[in-house]
């Protein structure tokens, strides 16, 4: 058994991406952010659908249609494949822990 | 956007199972327990693999080899298909919220 809130490095120069499960059809990741954002004018444009759940911390997602979504613990949403999005903000004071499930 | 910790009925005569995502290859569920357990001598014997994450509350899983695993917030594990298991205990005082990802 593992825990999503442990084994987080004290210093996070980059966002931490860890694969928890990976098969041909599904990819479950833990992501840890601390003040990290997607580079300005850069977008995630994924070939798979994504279920994303914020477990701890706070973040704001931006969609290419201008929609901004601020997320706190327990908040989740689905991002369809090819729906451009970026991480506009994450809390700088505490780690933000996400669970992402990518699926076909 | 939805939140995993809201929209929980005040009374839970049965465990609550809700589908969040379902495709041919993946099934993401929220499960809410409050003192519920799997019936004695009954086992889950699933055709799919399961990634299970405890978000809130506390629970104990039992495997058919006798292994007992007590889980708290953030704890997760993978249960391979056909690995018999049951929920031996869940907290009676607070809701236990799980995220389960079933995958081929």
PDB file of C-alpha atoms in Angstrom:
ATOM      1  CA  UNK A   1       0.000   0.000   0.000  1.00  0.00           C
ATOM      2  CA  UNK A   2       1.206   3.522  -0.767  1.00  0.00           C
ATOM      3  CA  UNK A   3       0.006   6.966   0.198  1.00  0.00           C
ATOM      4  CA  UNK A   4      -0.499   9.890  -2.159  1.00  0.00           C
ATOM      5  CA  UNK A   5       0.567  12.434   0.449  1.00  0.00           C
ATOM      6  CA  UNK A   6       3.920  10.917   1.328  1.00  0.00           C
ATOM      7  CA  UNK A   7       7.245  10.638  -0.495  1.00  0.00           C
ATOM      8  CA  UNK A   8       7.082  14.206  -1.714  1.00  0.00           C
ATOM      9  CA  UNK A   9      10.534  15.779  -2.075  1.00  0.00           C
ATOM     10  CA  UNK A  10      11.140  18.859   0.081  1.00  0.00           C
ATOM     11  CA  UNK A  11      12.214  20.806  -3.004  1.00  0.00           C
ATOM     12  CA  UNK A  12      10.204  20.698  -6.180  1.00  0.00           C
ATOM     13  CA  UNK A  13      12.065  22.596  -8.872  1.00  0.00           C
ATOM     14  CA  UNK A  14       9.732  20.939 -11.390  1.00  0.00           C
ATOM     15  CA  UNK A  15       6.267  19.494 -11.118  1.00  0.00           C
ATOM     16  CA  UNK A  16       6.379  15.862 -10.043  1.00  0.00           C
ATOM     17  CA  UNK A  17       4.703  13.342 -12.360  1.00  0.00           C
ATOM     18  CA  UNK A  18       4.502   9.724 -11.216  1.00  0.00           C
ATOM     19  CA  UNK A  19       2.848   6.802 -12.922  1.00  0.00           C
ATOM     20  CA  UNK A  20       0.768   4.695 -10.537  1.00  0.00           C
ATOM     21  CA  UNK A  21      -0.914   2.440 -13.112  1.00  0.00           C
ATOM     22  CA  UNK A  22      -0.259   2.115 -16.826  1.00  0.00           C
ATOM     23  CA  UNK A  23      -1.886  -0.253 -19.296  1.00  0.00           C
ATOM     24  CA  UNK A  24      -2.784   0.048 -22.989  1.00  0.00           C
ATOM     25  CA  UNK A  25      -6.023   1.736 -22.047  1.00  0.00           C
ATOM     26  CA  UNK A  26      -5.464   3.631 -18.819  1.00  0.00           C
ATOM     27  CA  UNK A  27      -2.788   5.746 -17.189  1.00  0.00           C
ATOM     28  CA  UNK A  28      -3.163   6.805 -13.552  1.00  0.00           C
ATOM     29  CA  UNK A  29      -0.758   9.499 -12.382  1.00  0.00           C
ATOM     30  CA  UNK A  30       0.021  11.399  -9.238  1.00  0.00           C
ATOM     31  CA  UNK A  31       1.018  14.981  -9.929  1.00  0.00           C
ATOM     32  CA  UNK A  32       2.460  17.300  -7.289  1.00  0.00           C
ATOM     33  CA  UNK A  33       2.658  21.029  -7.970  1.00  0.00           C
ATOM     34  CA  UNK A  34       3.852  23.888  -5.769  1.00  0.00           C
ATOM     35  CA  UNK A  35       3.509  27.205  -7.519  1.00  0.00           C
ATOM     36  CA  UNK A  36       4.072  25.551 -10.887  1.00  0.00           C
ATOM     37  CA  UNK A  37       2.032  26.577 -13.899  1.00  0.00           C
ATOM     38  CA  UNK A  38       1.980  25.696 -17.559  1.00  0.00           C
ATOM     39  CA  UNK A  39       4.170  28.111 -19.515  1.00  0.00           C
ATOM     40  CA  UNK A  40       2.300  31.145 -20.813  1.00  0.00           C
ATOM     41  CA  UNK A  41       0.580  30.545 -24.178  1.00  0.00           C
ATOM     42  CA  UNK A  42       1.343  26.841 -23.849  1.00  0.00           C
ATOM     43  CA  UNK A  43      -1.549  24.353 -23.779  1.00  0.00           C
ATOM     44  CA  UNK A  44      -2.026  20.701 -23.020  1.00  0.00           C
ATOM     45  CA  UNK A  45      -3.615  19.190 -26.132  1.00  0.00           C
ATOM     46  CA  UNK A  46      -4.016  15.516 -25.267  1.00  0.00           C
ATOM     47  CA  UNK A  47      -5.051  12.552 -27.377  1.00  0.00           C
ATOM     48  CA  UNK A  48      -6.756  10.888 -24.411  1.00  0.00           C
ATOM     49  CA  UNK A  49      -9.574  11.901 -22.136  1.00  0.00           C
ATOM     50  CA  UNK A  50      -8.638  12.886 -18.612  1.00  0.00           C
ATOM     51  CA  UNK A  51     -10.369  12.572 -15.264  1.00  0.00           C
ATOM     52  CA  UNK A  52      -8.588  14.946 -12.915  1.00  0.00           C
ATOM     53  CA  UNK A  53      -9.103  15.159  -9.154  1.00  0.00           C
ATOM     54  CA  UNK A  54      -7.497  17.665  -6.806  1.00  0.00           C
ATOM     55  CA  UNK A  55      -6.726  15.985  -3.476  1.00  0.00           C
ATOM     56  CA  UNK A  56      -4.915  18.693  -1.548  1.00  0.00           C
ATOM     57  CA  UNK A  57      -3.894  22.305  -2.122  1.00  0.00           C
ATOM     58  CA  UNK A  58      -5.449  24.621  -4.700  1.00  0.00           C
ATOM     59  CA  UNK A  59      -5.137  25.282  -8.409  1.00  0.00           C
ATOM     60  CA  UNK A  60      -6.735  27.072 -11.309  1.00  0.00           C
ATOM     61  CA  UNK A  61      -7.199  25.567 -14.748  1.00  0.00           C
ATOM     62  CA  UNK A  62      -7.668  27.667 -17.859  1.00  0.00           C
ATOM     63  CA  UNK A  63      -9.371  26.451 -21.002  1.00  0.00           C
ATOM     64  CA  UNK A  64      -8.741  27.848 -24.463  1.00  0.00           C
ATOM     65  CA  UNK A  65     -12.287  29.254 -24.553  1.00  0.00           C
ATOM     66  CA  UNK A  66     -11.291  31.527 -21.663  1.00  0.00           C
ATOM     67  CA  UNK A  67     -13.002  29.542 -18.937  1.00  0.00           C
ATOM     68  CA  UNK A  68     -11.165  29.542 -15.596  1.00  0.00           C
ATOM     69  CA  UNK A  69     -11.861  26.854 -12.992  1.00  0.00           C
ATOM     70  CA  UNK A  70     -10.508  27.179  -9.451  1.00  0.00           C
ATOM     71  CA  UNK A  71     -10.183  23.811  -7.733  1.00  0.00           C
ATOM     72  CA  UNK A  72      -9.878  22.793  -4.091  1.00  0.00           C
ATOM     73  CA  UNK A  73      -9.730  19.444  -2.294  1.00  0.00           C
ATOM     74  CA  UNK A  74     -12.207  16.899  -3.656  1.00  0.00           C
ATOM     75  CA  UNK A  75     -12.956  18.846  -6.835  1.00  0.00           C
ATOM     76  CA  UNK A  76     -12.831  16.818 -10.024  1.00  0.00           C
ATOM     77  CA  UNK A  77     -13.659  17.256 -13.670  1.00  0.00           C
ATOM     78  CA  UNK A  78     -13.362  15.519 -16.995  1.00  0.00           C
ATOM     79  CA  UNK A  79     -11.279  17.023 -19.763  1.00  0.00           C
ATOM     80  CA  UNK A  80     -12.182  15.529 -23.144  1.00  0.00           C
ATOM     81  CA  UNK A  81      -9.348  14.637 -25.525  1.00  0.00           C
ATOM     82  CA  UNK A  82      -8.203  17.615 -27.593  1.00  0.00           C
ATOM     83  CA  UNK A  83      -9.760  20.104 -25.171  1.00  0.00           C
ATOM     84  CA  UNK A  84      -6.913  22.579 -24.785  1.00  0.00           C
ATOM     85  CA  UNK A  85      -6.152  23.521 -21.211  1.00  0.00           C
ATOM     86  CA  UNK A  86      -3.357  24.764 -19.026  1.00  0.00           C
ATOM     87  CA  UNK A  87      -2.565  25.092 -15.342  1.00  0.00           C
ATOM     88  CA  UNK A  88      -2.891  28.844 -14.768  1.00  0.00           C
ATOM     89  CA  UNK A  89      -2.043  28.819 -11.066  1.00  0.00           C
ATOM     90  CA  UNK A  90      -1.162  26.503  -8.207  1.00  0.00           C
ATOM     91  CA  UNK A  91      -0.703  27.380  -4.547  1.00  0.00           C
ATOM     92  CA  UNK A  92       2.851  28.466  -3.735  1.00  0.00           C
ATOM     93  CA  UNK A  93       2.557  27.832   0.004  1.00  0.00           C
ATOM     94  CA  UNK A  94       1.523  24.175   0.036  1.00  0.00           C
ATOM     95  CA  UNK A  95       1.834  21.180  -2.239  1.00  0.00           C
ATOM     96  CA  UNK A  96      -1.067  20.602  -4.572  1.00  0.00           C
ATOM     97  CA  UNK A  97      -1.615  16.877  -5.091  1.00  0.00           C
ATOM     98  CA  UNK A  98      -3.602  15.696  -8.110  1.00  0.00           C
ATOM     99  CA  UNK A  99      -4.764  12.322  -9.317  1.00  0.00           C
ATOM    100  CA  UNK A 100      -5.117  12.114 -13.091  1.00  0.00           C
ATOM    101  CA  UNK A 101      -6.684   9.198 -14.963  1.00  0.00           C
ATOM    102  CA  UNK A 102      -6.058   9.267 -18.712  1.00  0.00           C
ATOM    103  CA  UNK A 103      -8.259   6.944 -20.737  1.00  0.00           C
ATOM    104  CA  UNK A 104      -9.183   6.269 -24.318  1.00  0.00           C
TER     105      UNK A 104
ATOM    106  CA  UNK B   1     -16.906  20.594 -11.803  1.00  0.00           C
ATOM    107  CA  UNK B   2     -18.061  18.331  -8.989  1.00  0.00           C
ATOM    108  CA  UNK B   3     -16.712  17.532  -5.551  1.00  0.00           C
ATOM    109  CA  UNK B   4     -16.230  14.066  -4.091  1.00  0.00           C
ATOM    110  CA  UNK B   5     -17.055  15.221  -0.572  1.00  0.00           C
ATOM    111  CA  UNK B   6     -20.421  16.821  -1.322  1.00  0.00           C
ATOM    112  CA  UNK B   7     -23.852  15.452  -2.236  1.00  0.00           C
ATOM    113  CA  UNK B   8     -23.626  12.705   0.343  1.00  0.00           C
ATOM    114  CA  UNK B   9     -27.046  11.755   1.747  1.00  0.00           C
ATOM    115  CA  UNK B  10     -27.426  12.252   5.507  1.00  0.00           C
ATOM    116  CA  UNK B  11     -28.602   8.647   5.838  1.00  0.00           C
ATOM    117  CA  UNK B  12     -26.768   5.830   4.151  1.00  0.00           C
ATOM    118  CA  UNK B  13     -28.722   2.625   4.671  1.00  0.00           C
ATOM    119  CA  UNK B  14     -26.578   1.096   1.924  1.00  0.00           C
ATOM    120  CA  UNK B  15     -23.148   1.906   0.598  1.00  0.00           C
ATOM    121  CA  UNK B  16     -23.326   4.542  -2.118  1.00  0.00           C
ATOM    122  CA  UNK B  17     -21.873   3.612  -5.512  1.00  0.00           C
ATOM    123  CA  UNK B  18     -21.725   6.311  -8.178  1.00  0.00           C
ATOM    124  CA  UNK B  19     -20.249   6.098 -11.645  1.00  0.00           C
ATOM    125  CA  UNK B  20     -18.139   9.126 -12.514  1.00  0.00           C
ATOM    126  CA  UNK B  21     -16.645   7.866 -15.789  1.00  0.00           C
ATOM    127  CA  UNK B  22     -17.519   4.748 -17.772  1.00  0.00           C
ATOM    128  CA  UNK B  23     -16.108   3.616 -21.097  1.00  0.00           C
ATOM    129  CA  UNK B  24     -15.407   0.200 -22.609  1.00  0.00           C
ATOM    130  CA  UNK B  25     -12.043   0.133 -20.856  1.00  0.00           C
ATOM    131  CA  UNK B  26     -12.380   2.114 -17.642  1.00  0.00           C
ATOM    132  CA  UNK B  27     -14.896   2.652 -14.873  1.00  0.00           C
ATOM    133  CA  UNK B  28     -14.292   5.361 -12.267  1.00  0.00           C
ATOM    134  CA  UNK B  29     -16.536   5.208  -9.204  1.00  0.00           C
ATOM    135  CA  UNK B  30     -17.084   7.126  -6.016  1.00  0.00           C
ATOM    136  CA  UNK B  31     -18.004   4.870  -3.123  1.00  0.00           C
ATOM    137  CA  UNK B  32     -19.236   6.179   0.224  1.00  0.00           C
ATOM    138  CA  UNK B  33     -19.333   3.831   3.225  1.00  0.00           C
ATOM    139  CA  UNK B  34     -20.307   4.469   6.819  1.00  0.00           C
ATOM    140  CA  UNK B  35     -19.938   1.392   8.919  1.00  0.00           C
ATOM    141  CA  UNK B  36     -20.750  -0.817   5.921  1.00  0.00           C
ATOM    142  CA  UNK B  37     -18.856  -4.022   5.325  1.00  0.00           C
ATOM    143  CA  UNK B  38     -19.032  -6.843   2.844  1.00  0.00           C
ATOM    144  CA  UNK B  39     -21.260  -9.627   4.171  1.00  0.00           C
ATOM    145  CA  UNK B  40     -19.338 -12.240   6.142  1.00  0.00           C
ATOM    146  CA  UNK B  41     -17.850 -14.989   3.983  1.00  0.00           C
ATOM    147  CA  UNK B  42     -18.703 -12.954   0.886  1.00  0.00           C
ATOM    148  CA  UNK B  43     -15.900 -11.825  -1.435  1.00  0.00           C
ATOM    149  CA  UNK B  44     -15.475  -9.465  -4.334  1.00  0.00           C
ATOM    150  CA  UNK B  45     -14.127 -11.569  -7.192  1.00  0.00           C
ATOM    151  CA  UNK B  46     -13.792  -9.095 -10.058  1.00  0.00           C
ATOM    152  CA  UNK B  47     -12.988  -9.602 -13.710  1.00  0.00           C
ATOM    153  CA  UNK B  48     -11.162  -6.275 -13.902  1.00  0.00           C
ATOM    154  CA  UNK B  49      -8.177  -4.824 -12.095  1.00  0.00           C
ATOM    155  CA  UNK B  50      -8.902  -2.129  -9.545  1.00  0.00           C
ATOM    156  CA  UNK B  51      -7.001   0.916  -8.352  1.00  0.00           C
ATOM    157  CA  UNK B  52      -8.580   1.946  -5.067  1.00  0.00           C
ATOM    158  CA  UNK B  53      -7.857   5.147  -3.162  1.00  0.00           C
ATOM    159  CA  UNK B  54      -9.242   6.097   0.237  1.00  0.00           C
ATOM    160  CA  UNK B  55      -9.883   9.850   0.340  1.00  0.00           C
ATOM    161  CA  UNK B  56     -11.507  10.340   3.725  1.00  0.00           C
ATOM    162  CA  UNK B  57     -12.423   8.189   6.700  1.00  0.00           C
ATOM    163  CA  UNK B  58     -10.940   4.788   7.462  1.00  0.00           C
ATOM    164  CA  UNK B  59     -11.444   1.197   6.353  1.00  0.00           C
ATOM    165  CA  UNK B  60      -9.959  -2.255   6.487  1.00  0.00           C
ATOM    166  CA  UNK B  61      -9.713  -4.603   3.537  1.00  0.00           C
ATOM    167  CA  UNK B  62      -9.346  -8.339   3.910  1.00  0.00           C
ATOM    168  CA  UNK B  63      -7.875 -10.620   1.279  1.00  0.00           C
ATOM    169  CA  UNK B  64      -8.638 -14.325   0.941  1.00  0.00           C
ATOM    170  CA  UNK B  65      -5.065 -15.153   1.957  1.00  0.00           C
ATOM    171  CA  UNK B  66      -5.831 -13.613   5.346  1.00  0.00           C
ATOM    172  CA  UNK B  67      -4.016 -10.344   4.760  1.00  0.00           C
ATOM    173  CA  UNK B  68      -5.675  -7.332   6.448  1.00  0.00           C
ATOM    174  CA  UNK B  69      -4.932  -3.805   5.243  1.00  0.00           C
ATOM    175  CA  UNK B  70      -6.071  -0.793   7.243  1.00  0.00           C
ATOM    176  CA  UNK B  71      -6.407   2.317   5.091  1.00  0.00           C
ATOM    177  CA  UNK B  72      -6.534   6.029   5.899  1.00  0.00           C
ATOM    178  CA  UNK B  73      -6.706   9.178   3.782  1.00  0.00           C
ATOM    179  CA  UNK B  74      -4.381   9.094   0.781  1.00  0.00           C
ATOM    180  CA  UNK B  75      -3.762   5.343   0.965  1.00  0.00           C
ATOM    181  CA  UNK B  76      -4.124   3.477  -2.299  1.00  0.00           C
ATOM    182  CA  UNK B  77      -3.486   0.041  -3.664  1.00  0.00           C
ATOM    183  CA  UNK B  78      -4.022  -2.084  -6.724  1.00  0.00           C
ATOM    184  CA  UNK B  79      -6.192  -5.176  -6.568  1.00  0.00           C
ATOM    185  CA  UNK B  80      -5.532  -7.506  -9.490  1.00  0.00           C
ATOM    186  CA  UNK B  81      -8.504  -9.102 -11.248  1.00  0.00           C
ATOM    187  CA  UNK B  82      -9.667 -12.279  -9.511  1.00  0.00           C
ATOM    188  CA  UNK B  83      -7.916 -11.346  -6.266  1.00  0.00           C
ATOM    189  CA  UNK B  84     -10.651 -12.055  -3.766  1.00  0.00           C
ATOM    190  CA  UNK B  85     -11.185  -9.310  -1.220  1.00  0.00           C
ATOM    191  CA  UNK B  86     -13.828  -7.876   1.050  1.00  0.00           C
ATOM    192  CA  UNK B  87     -14.383  -4.759   3.103  1.00  0.00           C
ATOM    193  CA  UNK B  88     -13.920  -6.012   6.650  1.00  0.00           C
ATOM    194  CA  UNK B  89     -14.555  -2.690   8.404  1.00  0.00           C
ATOM    195  CA  UNK B  90     -15.362   0.947   7.739  1.00  0.00           C
ATOM    196  CA  UNK B  91     -15.586   3.786  10.233  1.00  0.00           C
ATOM    197  CA  UNK B  92     -19.050   4.110  11.755  1.00  0.00           C
ATOM    198  CA  UNK B  93     -18.559   7.700  12.925  1.00  0.00           C
ATOM    199  CA  UNK B  94     -17.662   9.421   9.648  1.00  0.00           C
ATOM    200  CA  UNK B  95     -18.198   8.809   5.969  1.00  0.00           C
ATOM    201  CA  UNK B  96     -15.445   6.903   4.221  1.00  0.00           C
ATOM    202  CA  UNK B  97     -15.040   8.171   0.661  1.00  0.00           C
ATOM    203  CA  UNK B  98     -13.269   6.013  -1.912  1.00  0.00           C
ATOM    204  CA  UNK B  99     -12.279   6.469  -5.505  1.00  0.00           C
ATOM    205  CA  UNK B 100     -12.148   3.213  -7.465  1.00  0.00           C
ATOM    206  CA  UNK B 101     -10.777   2.871 -10.989  1.00  0.00           C
ATOM    207  CA  UNK B 102     -11.611  -0.461 -12.643  1.00  0.00           C
ATOM    208  CA  UNK B 103      -9.583  -1.222 -15.754  1.00  0.00           C
ATOM    209  CA  UNK B 104      -8.874  -4.103 -18.088  1.00  0.00           C
TER     210      UNK B 104
END
